[in-house]
Amino acid sequence: MAERGGAGRLARRLSLKISVAGVRGIVGESLTPQLVTSYAAAFGTYCGAGPVLIGSDTRPSREMVKHAAIAGLLSVGCTPVDVGIVPVPALQFHVRKTGAFGAICISASHNPIEWNALKFIGPDGIVLRPNQSEELTDLYHQGFYPRVTAAEIAETRLDHTVLSAHREAVIALIDAEHVRRRGFRIVADCTNGAASLAMPEFLRALGCEVIELNTDMDEPFPRNPEPLPENIGGLCTLVRESGADMGIALDADADRLALVNELGEPLGEDCTIALAARHYLKRRKSPIVVNVSTSRIVDDVAAEQGCAVYRTRVGEIHVVKKMIEVGAEIGGEHNGGVILREVNPCRDSFVGMALLLESLAEEGRTLSELRGLLPHYATVKAKVECLPREVAPYLRALQQLFAGEQMDTTDGLTVLWPDRWLQARPSNTEPVLRITAEAPTEHEAEVLVREALDCIKPTL
């Protein structure tokens, strides 16, 4: 459904977003070199003097942001390690592999190209937890950093081993020879992002014939980098025309994975975690952790295997934290993120690809047949530009509208019925309120979303 709210009325006022997802903003407007340098100095202070990895996606602003971040790290005695353009899961894996003190990922993920961001990763390869993010923000606001003298400034190092190390670790998860025998033909759409080199190499290492789409890292994003069905029409067409077994679309930093079946039909991002979980839980019983915005398909998949489902607030760190707490080996998010702790405590599109390909190889099915084994729910989404002070009144209005129904306030407000749900929650990455409904049919989901939107008409 269409975006609601005054066109662009918050664009300038709220273009800087600080949350558990990091610090992101519009370059030249709210994300300035001065801010990046100061935040990097704060992060270096938080990590301590030692090696800190820096990787990025392909946004044209990456060089400015990277060098500003390097300056901040050097100023407090850290040794920046420039790993170049890499998928964020590969960067997170490399932190633990090399014993780095932390990492900064320069990527605004699914945001448009004018945005960029700093994503802060701790020495355990996990994005900073909420309390750690608060500590970092406090350091930034205080502005008192242990600056080093000219003689103490380190040199920036280079490391070009990130992609191969991560690739080998993920492939070791599965029966690679079984996958190679299937000889899949796959269209790989990398949106000219961070996985433009890594994804084709990964698939070819698994014996796939790869048809590359949008894999030129020197070109701008050819589409909205968020791999939603409405943004990957070119991939769907090429899958049909080429007779491919499937299409795979990633976002700019390659933590999210969307699938297109052999008929050229997008499956929707919720199917990614559901299919990965179905395959994994068949061979290893484990609780599964997802966020409150994830489809009930996951509950159905887990129930088949007798496994418990836990739900958290939206945000990778919340899911990972809960996974550690309950001993879950697998988790993920509604946006196509798959987390497998034995490889990486983060959303990793390569892990998702590996589990999917192994599942297809073992079962001898097509992707459409595999999807047909899952229940079907229709999802409708909308978003509304929203000031922080407007969130609480709107949620109260929704509570009044649906008084008497079952409600969950883990993240925003979710109204629950036996066969459907409606959710309104503030975004972690944009100045908007996200409205989502899931129901047996698209019409029923649309009705719920329209009811929610009608609640705030007087404020628009």
Short mmCIF file of C-alpha atoms in Angstrom, two decimals:
data_model
loop_
_atom_site.label_atom_id
_atom_site.label_comp_id
_atom_site.label_asym_id
_atom_site.label_seq_id
_atom_site.Cartn_x
_atom_site.Cartn_y
_atom_site.Cartn_z
CA MET A 1 0.00 0.00 0.00
CA ALA A 2 1.10 3.57 -0.56
CA GLU A 3 3.12 5.60 1.90
CA ARG A 4 1.04 8.05 3.91
CA GLY A 5 1.93 11.40 5.47
CA GLY A 6 3.06 14.84 4.33
CA ALA A 7 5.43 14.31 1.41
CA GLY A 8 8.94 14.74 2.72
CA ARG A 9 7.86 16.77 5.76
CA LEU A 10 10.32 14.86 7.97
CA ALA A 11 13.06 14.23 5.43
CA ARG A 12 15.42 16.88 6.72
CA ARG A 13 14.32 16.95 10.34
CA LEU A 14 14.68 13.23 10.98
CA SER A 15 17.23 12.10 8.40
CA LEU A 16 19.69 11.21 11.19
CA LYS A 17 18.64 7.95 12.81
CA ILE A 18 20.47 6.54 15.85
CA SER A 19 19.27 3.12 17.00
CA VAL A 20 20.33 -0.48 17.61
CA ALA A 21 20.90 -0.60 13.83
CA GLY A 22 23.70 1.98 14.17
CA VAL A 23 23.96 5.57 13.00
CA ARG A 24 22.50 6.39 9.61
CA GLY A 25 21.62 9.52 7.72
CA ILE A 26 21.58 11.32 4.42
CA VAL A 27 25.13 12.10 3.29
CA GLY A 28 25.85 15.82 3.19
CA GLU A 29 22.72 16.59 5.18
CA SER A 30 22.85 14.78 8.51
CA LEU A 31 25.66 12.26 8.01
CA THR A 32 28.72 14.52 7.83
CA PRO A 33 32.46 13.74 7.94
CA GLN A 34 32.65 15.47 11.31
CA LEU A 35 29.94 13.25 12.78
CA VAL A 36 31.51 10.09 11.32
CA THR A 37 34.97 10.95 12.68
CA SER A 38 33.59 11.68 16.14
CA TYR A 39 31.50 8.52 16.27
CA ALA A 40 34.46 6.42 15.07
CA ALA A 41 36.65 8.00 17.76
CA ALA A 42 33.99 7.14 20.34
CA PHE A 43 33.85 3.57 19.04
CA GLY A 44 37.64 3.29 19.11
CA THR A 45 37.59 4.50 22.70
CA TYR A 46 34.94 1.92 23.50
CA CYS A 47 36.90 -0.93 21.82
CA GLY A 48 40.33 0.01 23.09
CA ALA A 49 43.57 0.49 21.17
CA GLY A 50 43.83 -2.45 18.80
CA PRO A 51 42.79 -3.67 15.34
CA VAL A 52 39.34 -2.52 14.15
CA LEU A 53 38.06 -3.80 10.79
CA ILE A 54 36.37 -1.45 8.33
CA GLY A 55 34.29 -2.72 5.43
CA SER A 56 31.65 -1.17 3.21
CA ASP A 57 29.08 -1.69 0.52
CA THR A 58 29.35 0.02 -2.88
CA ARG A 59 27.65 3.36 -2.21
CA PRO A 60 29.48 6.28 -3.86
CA SER A 61 29.82 7.97 -0.47
CA ARG A 62 31.76 5.04 0.97
CA GLU A 63 35.23 6.55 0.45
CA MET A 64 34.38 9.77 2.27
CA VAL A 65 32.74 7.90 5.12
CA LYS A 66 35.51 5.31 5.33
CA HIS A 67 38.33 7.83 5.49
CA ALA A 68 36.47 9.91 8.07
CA ALA A 69 36.00 6.77 10.18
CA ILE A 70 39.66 5.79 9.78
CA ALA A 71 40.72 9.25 10.95
CA GLY A 72 38.60 8.89 14.07
CA LEU A 73 40.02 5.46 14.87
CA LEU A 74 43.61 6.54 14.31
CA SER A 75 43.13 9.54 16.57
CA VAL A 76 42.45 7.31 19.59
CA GLY A 77 45.20 4.75 18.99
CA CYS A 78 43.35 2.04 17.05
CA THR A 79 44.79 0.19 14.05
CA PRO A 80 42.21 0.35 11.24
CA VAL A 81 42.13 -2.74 9.01
CA ASP A 82 40.57 -1.89 5.65
CA VAL A 83 38.91 -5.01 4.22
CA GLY A 84 37.32 -3.20 1.26
CA ILE A 85 33.88 -3.91 -0.18
CA VAL A 86 32.52 -6.97 1.60
CA PRO A 87 29.15 -8.40 2.65
CA VAL A 88 28.41 -7.50 6.25
CA PRO A 89 28.09 -11.16 7.38
CA ALA A 90 31.58 -11.84 6.02
CA LEU A 91 32.87 -8.83 7.96
CA GLN A 92 31.24 -10.04 11.17
CA PHE A 93 32.68 -13.53 10.66
CA HIS A 94 36.16 -12.07 10.15
CA VAL A 95 36.06 -10.14 13.42
CA ARG A 96 35.92 -13.38 15.38
CA LYS A 97 38.30 -15.22 13.06
CA THR A 98 41.06 -12.61 13.38
CA GLY A 99 40.51 -11.57 17.00
CA ALA A 100 39.85 -7.96 16.04
CA PHE A 101 38.66 -5.60 18.76
CA GLY A 102 35.60 -4.72 16.68
CA ALA A 103 34.46 -3.53 13.27
CA ILE A 104 32.63 -0.72 11.53
CA CYS A 105 30.42 -1.63 8.60
CA ILE A 106 29.74 1.32 6.30
CA SER A 107 26.40 0.58 4.72
CA ALA A 108 22.82 1.82 4.92
CA SER A 109 21.60 -1.63 3.85
CA HIS A 110 18.20 -1.28 2.16
CA ASN A 111 18.03 2.53 2.40
CA PRO A 112 18.25 4.56 -0.86
CA ILE A 113 21.64 5.48 -2.26
CA GLU A 114 21.74 8.99 -0.74
CA TRP A 115 21.87 7.38 2.71
CA ASN A 116 24.84 5.80 4.45
CA ALA A 117 25.44 4.45 7.91
CA LEU A 118 27.86 3.15 10.49
CA LYS A 119 27.06 -0.27 11.95
CA PHE A 120 29.16 -1.08 15.01
CA ILE A 121 30.27 -4.66 15.69
CA GLY A 122 31.84 -5.93 18.90
CA PRO A 123 34.77 -8.36 19.31
CA ASP A 124 32.33 -11.29 19.37
CA GLY A 125 31.17 -10.47 15.82
CA ILE A 126 27.78 -9.34 17.12
CA VAL A 127 26.33 -5.88 16.57
CA LEU A 128 26.38 -3.85 19.75
CA ARG A 129 23.68 -4.70 22.24
CA PRO A 130 21.28 -1.91 23.32
CA ASN A 131 23.19 -1.17 26.54
CA GLN A 132 26.47 -1.13 24.60
CA SER A 133 24.98 1.21 22.00
CA GLU A 134 23.88 3.53 24.80
CA GLU A 135 27.40 3.51 26.24
CA LEU A 136 28.84 4.33 22.82
CA THR A 137 26.36 7.17 22.33
CA ASP A 138 27.24 8.55 25.77
CA LEU A 139 30.93 8.54 24.81
CA TYR A 140 30.07 10.36 21.59
CA HIS A 141 28.07 13.06 23.36
CA GLN A 142 30.74 13.55 26.03
CA GLY A 143 33.38 13.99 23.34
CA PHE A 144 36.31 13.21 25.64
CA TYR A 145 38.49 10.74 23.77
CA PRO A 146 42.04 9.59 24.68
CA ARG A 147 43.77 11.25 21.73
CA VAL A 148 47.22 9.94 20.85
CA THR A 149 50.29 11.92 19.86
CA ALA A 150 51.68 12.07 16.33
CA ALA A 151 54.31 9.48 17.21
CA GLU A 152 51.65 7.06 18.47
CA ILE A 153 49.39 7.07 15.40
CA ALA A 154 49.22 3.61 13.84
CA GLU A 155 49.16 2.70 10.15
CA THR A 156 46.08 1.46 8.35
CA ARG A 157 46.41 -2.17 7.28
CA LEU A 158 44.75 -4.02 4.39
CA ASP A 159 43.18 -7.49 4.51
CA HIS A 160 41.89 -9.19 1.34
CA THR A 161 41.10 -12.62 2.84
CA VAL A 162 37.59 -11.88 4.13
CA LEU A 163 35.56 -13.37 1.28
CA SER A 164 37.41 -16.68 0.98
CA ALA A 165 37.43 -17.33 4.73
CA HIS A 166 33.70 -16.74 5.05
CA ARG A 167 32.88 -18.75 1.92
CA GLU A 168 34.78 -21.80 3.15
CA ALA A 169 33.09 -21.68 6.56
CA VAL A 170 29.58 -21.57 5.10
CA ILE A 171 30.18 -24.30 2.51
CA ALA A 172 31.53 -26.56 5.26
CA LEU A 173 28.03 -26.48 6.80
CA ILE A 174 26.38 -28.55 4.10
CA ASP A 175 26.85 -31.56 1.83
CA ALA A 176 28.46 -29.49 -0.91
CA GLU A 177 29.00 -32.46 -3.24
CA HIS A 178 25.29 -33.26 -3.20
CA VAL A 179 24.52 -29.66 -4.18
CA ARG A 180 27.16 -29.72 -6.92
CA ARG A 181 25.60 -32.83 -8.46
CA ARG A 182 22.32 -30.97 -8.94
CA GLY A 183 24.05 -28.32 -11.08
CA PHE A 184 21.58 -25.54 -10.35
CA ARG A 185 21.19 -22.65 -12.78
CA ILE A 186 20.71 -19.48 -10.74
CA VAL A 187 20.20 -15.81 -11.59
CA ALA A 188 22.07 -13.77 -8.99
CA ASP A 189 20.87 -10.18 -8.46
CA CYS A 190 23.30 -8.33 -6.20
CA THR A 191 21.89 -4.81 -6.86
CA ASN A 192 25.52 -3.79 -7.65
CA GLY A 193 26.12 -4.08 -3.92
CA ALA A 194 28.65 -5.60 -1.55
CA ALA A 195 28.08 -9.20 -2.70
CA SER A 196 28.59 -8.50 -6.41
CA LEU A 197 31.82 -10.50 -6.36
CA ALA A 198 31.18 -12.77 -3.39
CA MET A 199 27.78 -14.18 -4.36
CA PRO A 200 28.69 -15.43 -7.86
CA GLU A 201 31.92 -16.92 -6.47
CA PHE A 202 30.02 -18.64 -3.67
CA LEU A 203 27.43 -20.17 -6.00
CA ARG A 204 30.05 -21.32 -8.51
CA ALA A 205 31.96 -22.99 -5.68
CA LEU A 206 28.78 -25.04 -5.17
CA GLY A 207 28.71 -26.11 -8.82
CA CYS A 208 26.00 -23.68 -9.90
CA GLU A 209 25.73 -22.08 -13.32
CA VAL A 210 25.42 -18.40 -12.45
CA ILE A 211 23.70 -15.78 -14.57
CA GLU A 212 24.83 -12.46 -13.14
CA LEU A 213 22.45 -9.52 -12.81
CA ASN A 214 23.48 -6.19 -11.31
CA THR A 215 26.98 -7.25 -10.26
CA ASP A 216 28.97 -4.15 -11.31
CA MET A 217 30.34 -2.55 -8.15
CA ASP A 218 31.33 0.59 -10.06
CA GLU A 219 27.74 1.34 -11.03
CA PRO A 220 24.95 2.79 -8.85
CA PHE A 221 22.10 0.70 -7.52
CA PRO A 222 19.87 -0.14 -10.53
CA ARG A 223 16.84 -0.65 -8.31
CA ASN A 224 15.70 0.08 -4.80
CA PRO A 225 18.19 -2.06 -2.83
CA GLU A 226 15.45 -3.53 -0.63
CA PRO A 227 14.75 -6.94 -2.28
CA LEU A 228 10.96 -6.71 -2.10
CA PRO A 229 8.78 -8.27 -4.83
CA GLU A 230 7.99 -4.87 -6.32
CA ASN A 231 11.72 -4.10 -6.69
CA ILE A 232 12.95 -7.31 -8.38
CA GLY A 233 10.84 -7.46 -11.52
CA GLY A 234 13.97 -7.61 -13.69
CA LEU A 235 15.16 -10.68 -11.81
CA CYS A 236 11.78 -12.39 -12.23
CA THR A 237 11.83 -11.75 -15.98
CA LEU A 238 15.38 -13.05 -16.42
CA VAL A 239 14.61 -16.22 -14.46
CA ARG A 240 11.73 -17.00 -16.83
CA GLU A 241 13.66 -16.11 -19.98
CA SER A 242 16.78 -18.07 -19.02
CA GLY A 243 15.06 -21.21 -17.76
CA ALA A 244 16.84 -20.86 -14.44
CA ASP A 245 16.04 -23.01 -11.43
CA MET A 246 15.66 -19.90 -9.28
CA GLY A 247 16.63 -16.30 -8.77
CA ILE A 248 18.28 -14.87 -5.67
CA ALA A 249 18.20 -11.18 -4.75
CA LEU A 250 20.23 -9.52 -2.02
CA ASP A 251 20.23 -6.07 -0.50
CA ALA A 252 23.22 -3.72 -0.61
CA ASP A 253 25.14 -5.24 2.32
CA ALA A 254 24.02 -8.85 1.70
CA ASP A 255 22.48 -9.75 5.02
CA ARG A 256 19.02 -10.19 3.45
CA LEU A 257 17.95 -12.83 0.94
CA ALA A 258 14.88 -12.91 -1.31
CA LEU A 259 13.92 -15.79 -3.60
CA VAL A 260 12.29 -16.14 -7.02
CA ASN A 261 11.06 -19.58 -8.10
CA GLU A 262 11.64 -21.26 -11.48
CA LEU A 263 8.39 -19.73 -12.78
CA GLY A 264 9.71 -16.22 -12.19
CA GLU A 265 7.49 -15.66 -9.16
CA PRO A 266 8.87 -13.89 -6.06
CA LEU A 267 8.25 -15.85 -2.87
CA GLY A 268 8.35 -12.96 -0.42
CA GLU A 269 11.05 -12.47 2.18
CA ASP A 270 9.20 -14.33 4.95
CA CYS A 271 9.66 -17.55 2.99
CA THR A 272 13.44 -17.30 3.31
CA ILE A 273 13.61 -17.95 7.06
CA ALA A 274 10.71 -20.44 6.86
CA LEU A 275 12.40 -22.61 4.21
CA ALA A 276 15.79 -22.41 5.93
CA ALA A 277 14.25 -23.33 9.29
CA ARG A 278 12.25 -26.20 7.79
CA HIS A 279 15.43 -27.77 6.42
CA TYR A 280 17.57 -27.15 9.50
CA LEU A 281 15.01 -28.31 12.09
CA LYS A 282 14.44 -31.59 10.22
CA ARG A 283 18.02 -32.60 10.97
CA ARG A 284 18.58 -30.84 14.30
CA LYS A 285 15.94 -29.96 16.89
CA SER A 286 16.31 -26.47 18.31
CA PRO A 287 14.18 -23.59 19.47
CA ILE A 288 13.89 -20.90 16.82
CA VAL A 289 13.91 -17.16 17.48
CA VAL A 290 12.30 -14.62 15.15
CA ASN A 291 11.03 -11.08 15.56
CA VAL A 292 7.43 -10.01 16.10
CA SER A 293 7.05 -9.03 12.43
CA THR A 294 7.82 -12.52 11.11
CA SER A 295 5.09 -14.57 9.45
CA ARG A 296 3.25 -17.34 11.26
CA ILE A 297 4.64 -19.68 8.63
CA VAL A 298 7.62 -20.09 10.98
CA ASP A 299 5.33 -21.21 13.80
CA ASP A 300 3.80 -23.83 11.50
CA VAL A 301 7.23 -25.08 10.41
CA ALA A 302 8.47 -25.29 14.00
CA ALA A 303 5.30 -27.07 15.17
CA GLU A 304 5.85 -29.80 12.55
CA GLN A 305 9.20 -30.56 14.16
CA GLY A 306 8.06 -30.08 17.77
CA CYS A 307 10.25 -27.01 18.26
CA ALA A 308 9.49 -23.88 20.29
CA VAL A 309 9.30 -20.40 18.77
CA TYR A 310 10.42 -17.26 20.61
CA ARG A 311 9.71 -13.72 19.39
CA THR A 312 11.61 -10.51 20.04
CA ARG A 313 11.61 -6.88 19.02
CA VAL A 314 12.68 -6.17 15.46
CA GLY A 315 16.44 -5.85 15.12
CA GLU A 316 19.18 -8.41 14.60
CA ILE A 317 20.70 -7.87 18.03
CA HIS A 318 17.42 -8.62 19.82
CA VAL A 319 17.08 -11.91 17.95
CA VAL A 320 20.71 -12.92 18.56
CA LYS A 321 20.50 -12.02 22.25
CA LYS A 322 17.40 -14.20 22.68
CA MET A 323 19.01 -17.05 20.72
CA ILE A 324 21.91 -17.09 23.16
CA GLU A 325 19.51 -16.87 26.11
CA VAL A 326 17.34 -19.86 25.09
CA GLY A 327 20.06 -21.90 23.37
CA ALA A 328 18.57 -21.59 19.89
CA GLU A 329 20.85 -22.53 17.00
CA ILE A 330 18.71 -20.91 14.29
CA GLY A 331 16.81 -17.66 14.06
CA GLY A 332 16.05 -14.85 11.70
CA GLU A 333 13.89 -11.93 10.73
CA HIS A 334 10.94 -11.31 8.48
CA ASN A 335 13.07 -9.38 5.99
CA GLY A 336 14.94 -12.37 4.61
CA GLY A 337 17.59 -12.66 7.30
CA VAL A 338 18.76 -16.13 8.40
CA ILE A 339 20.95 -16.58 11.48
CA LEU A 340 22.84 -19.78 12.24
CA ARG A 341 24.95 -19.43 15.36
CA GLU A 342 27.43 -22.18 14.50
CA VAL A 343 28.67 -20.02 11.62
CA ASN A 344 27.79 -16.44 12.38
CA PRO A 345 25.82 -14.65 15.12
CA CYS A 346 24.18 -12.41 12.53
CA ARG A 347 21.88 -12.41 9.51
CA ASP A 348 23.81 -14.13 6.75
CA SER A 349 22.39 -14.45 3.23
CA PHE A 350 25.09 -16.99 2.33
CA VAL A 351 23.95 -19.30 5.12
CA GLY A 352 20.40 -18.93 3.80
CA MET A 353 21.55 -19.84 0.28
CA ALA A 354 23.49 -22.87 1.52
CA LEU A 355 20.57 -24.30 3.51
CA LEU A 356 18.14 -23.71 0.65
CA LEU A 357 20.34 -25.35 -1.99
CA GLU A 358 21.01 -28.35 0.24
CA SER A 359 17.26 -28.70 0.86
CA LEU A 360 16.47 -28.62 -2.86
CA ALA A 361 19.26 -31.10 -3.62
CA GLU A 362 18.21 -33.56 -0.92
CA GLU A 363 14.49 -33.47 -1.70
CA GLY A 364 14.80 -33.33 -5.49
CA ARG A 365 12.12 -30.65 -5.68
CA THR A 366 11.79 -27.36 -7.52
CA LEU A 367 11.58 -24.17 -5.50
CA SER A 368 7.88 -23.77 -6.29
CA GLU A 369 7.26 -27.32 -5.04
CA LEU A 370 9.20 -26.60 -1.87
CA ARG A 371 7.19 -23.42 -1.28
CA GLY A 372 4.00 -25.40 -1.85
CA LEU A 373 4.77 -27.44 1.25
CA LEU A 374 4.37 -24.33 3.42
CA PRO A 375 1.05 -22.78 4.45
CA HIS A 376 0.02 -19.56 2.74
CA TYR A 377 -0.66 -16.22 4.40
CA ALA A 378 -1.11 -12.87 2.69
CA THR A 379 0.84 -9.88 3.98
CA VAL A 380 0.08 -6.21 3.32
CA LYS A 381 2.37 -3.39 4.44
CA ALA A 382 2.25 0.40 4.60
CA LYS A 383 4.33 3.08 6.27
CA VAL A 384 3.57 6.54 7.59
CA GLU A 385 6.02 9.38 8.18
CA CYS A 386 6.01 9.84 11.92
CA LEU A 387 7.68 12.02 14.56
CA PRO A 388 8.80 10.15 17.70
CA ARG A 389 6.27 12.08 19.79
CA GLU A 390 3.46 10.94 17.47
CA VAL A 391 4.05 7.22 18.01
CA ALA A 392 2.51 6.81 21.47
CA PRO A 393 -0.77 8.66 20.68
CA TYR A 394 -1.24 6.60 17.54
CA LEU A 395 -0.65 3.31 19.34
CA ARG A 396 -3.13 4.37 22.03
CA ALA A 397 -5.70 5.06 19.32
CA LEU A 398 -5.15 1.58 17.92
CA GLN A 399 -5.53 0.05 21.37
CA GLN A 400 -8.87 1.80 21.73
CA LEU A 401 -9.99 0.72 18.26
CA PHE A 402 -9.26 -2.94 19.00
CA ALA A 403 -10.12 -2.93 22.71
CA GLY A 404 -10.88 -6.41 23.95
CA GLU A 405 -8.62 -8.17 21.44
CA GLN A 406 -5.37 -9.93 22.35
CA MET A 407 -2.43 -7.53 22.13
CA ASP A 408 1.36 -7.78 22.26
CA THR A 409 3.49 -4.70 23.06
CA THR A 410 6.92 -6.30 22.62
CA ASP A 411 7.65 -3.86 19.77
CA GLY A 412 5.04 -1.22 19.05
CA LEU A 413 1.63 -2.86 19.09
CA THR A 414 0.52 -6.17 17.59
CA VAL A 415 -3.16 -7.12 17.65
CA LEU A 416 -3.59 -10.90 17.48
CA TRP A 417 -6.42 -13.11 16.26
CA PRO A 418 -6.40 -16.89 15.71
CA ASP A 419 -5.77 -16.60 11.95
CA ARG A 420 -4.41 -13.06 11.45
CA TRP A 421 -2.55 -10.18 13.05
CA LEU A 422 -2.06 -6.42 12.68
CA GLN A 423 1.04 -4.55 13.77
CA ALA A 424 2.16 -0.93 14.08
CA ARG A 425 5.72 -0.19 15.16
CA PRO A 426 8.28 2.60 14.76
CA SER A 427 11.09 1.74 12.33
CA ASN A 428 14.67 1.33 13.52
CA THR A 429 16.04 2.59 10.19
CA GLU A 430 13.64 5.25 8.90
CA PRO A 431 11.53 8.06 10.45
CA VAL A 432 8.33 6.12 9.81
CA LEU A 433 5.71 3.98 11.50
CA ARG A 434 5.40 0.59 9.82
CA ILE A 435 1.95 -0.95 9.49
CA THR A 436 1.78 -4.69 8.70
CA ALA A 437 -1.10 -7.14 8.53
CA GLU A 438 -1.09 -10.87 7.85
CA ALA A 439 -4.29 -12.77 7.10
CA PRO A 440 -5.57 -15.75 5.08
CA THR A 441 -6.28 -13.51 2.05
CA GLU A 442 -4.85 -10.27 0.70
CA HIS A 443 -8.25 -8.57 0.93
CA GLU A 444 -8.54 -9.40 4.63
CA ALA A 445 -5.03 -8.09 5.28
CA GLU A 446 -5.78 -4.88 3.34
CA VAL A 447 -8.90 -4.29 5.42
CA LEU A 448 -6.84 -4.43 8.62
CA VAL A 449 -4.20 -2.04 7.28
CA ARG A 450 -6.84 0.44 6.11
CA GLU A 451 -8.49 0.36 9.53
CA ALA A 452 -5.14 1.17 11.12
CA LEU A 453 -4.41 4.00 8.68
CA ASP A 454 -7.85 5.50 9.21
CA CYS A 455 -6.99 5.85 12.90
CA ILE A 456 -4.44 8.55 12.15
CA LYS A 457 -6.19 10.52 9.43
CA PRO A 458 -6.74 13.50 11.78
CA THR A 459 -2.96 13.77 12.36
CA LEU A 460 -1.94 13.80 8.68
#
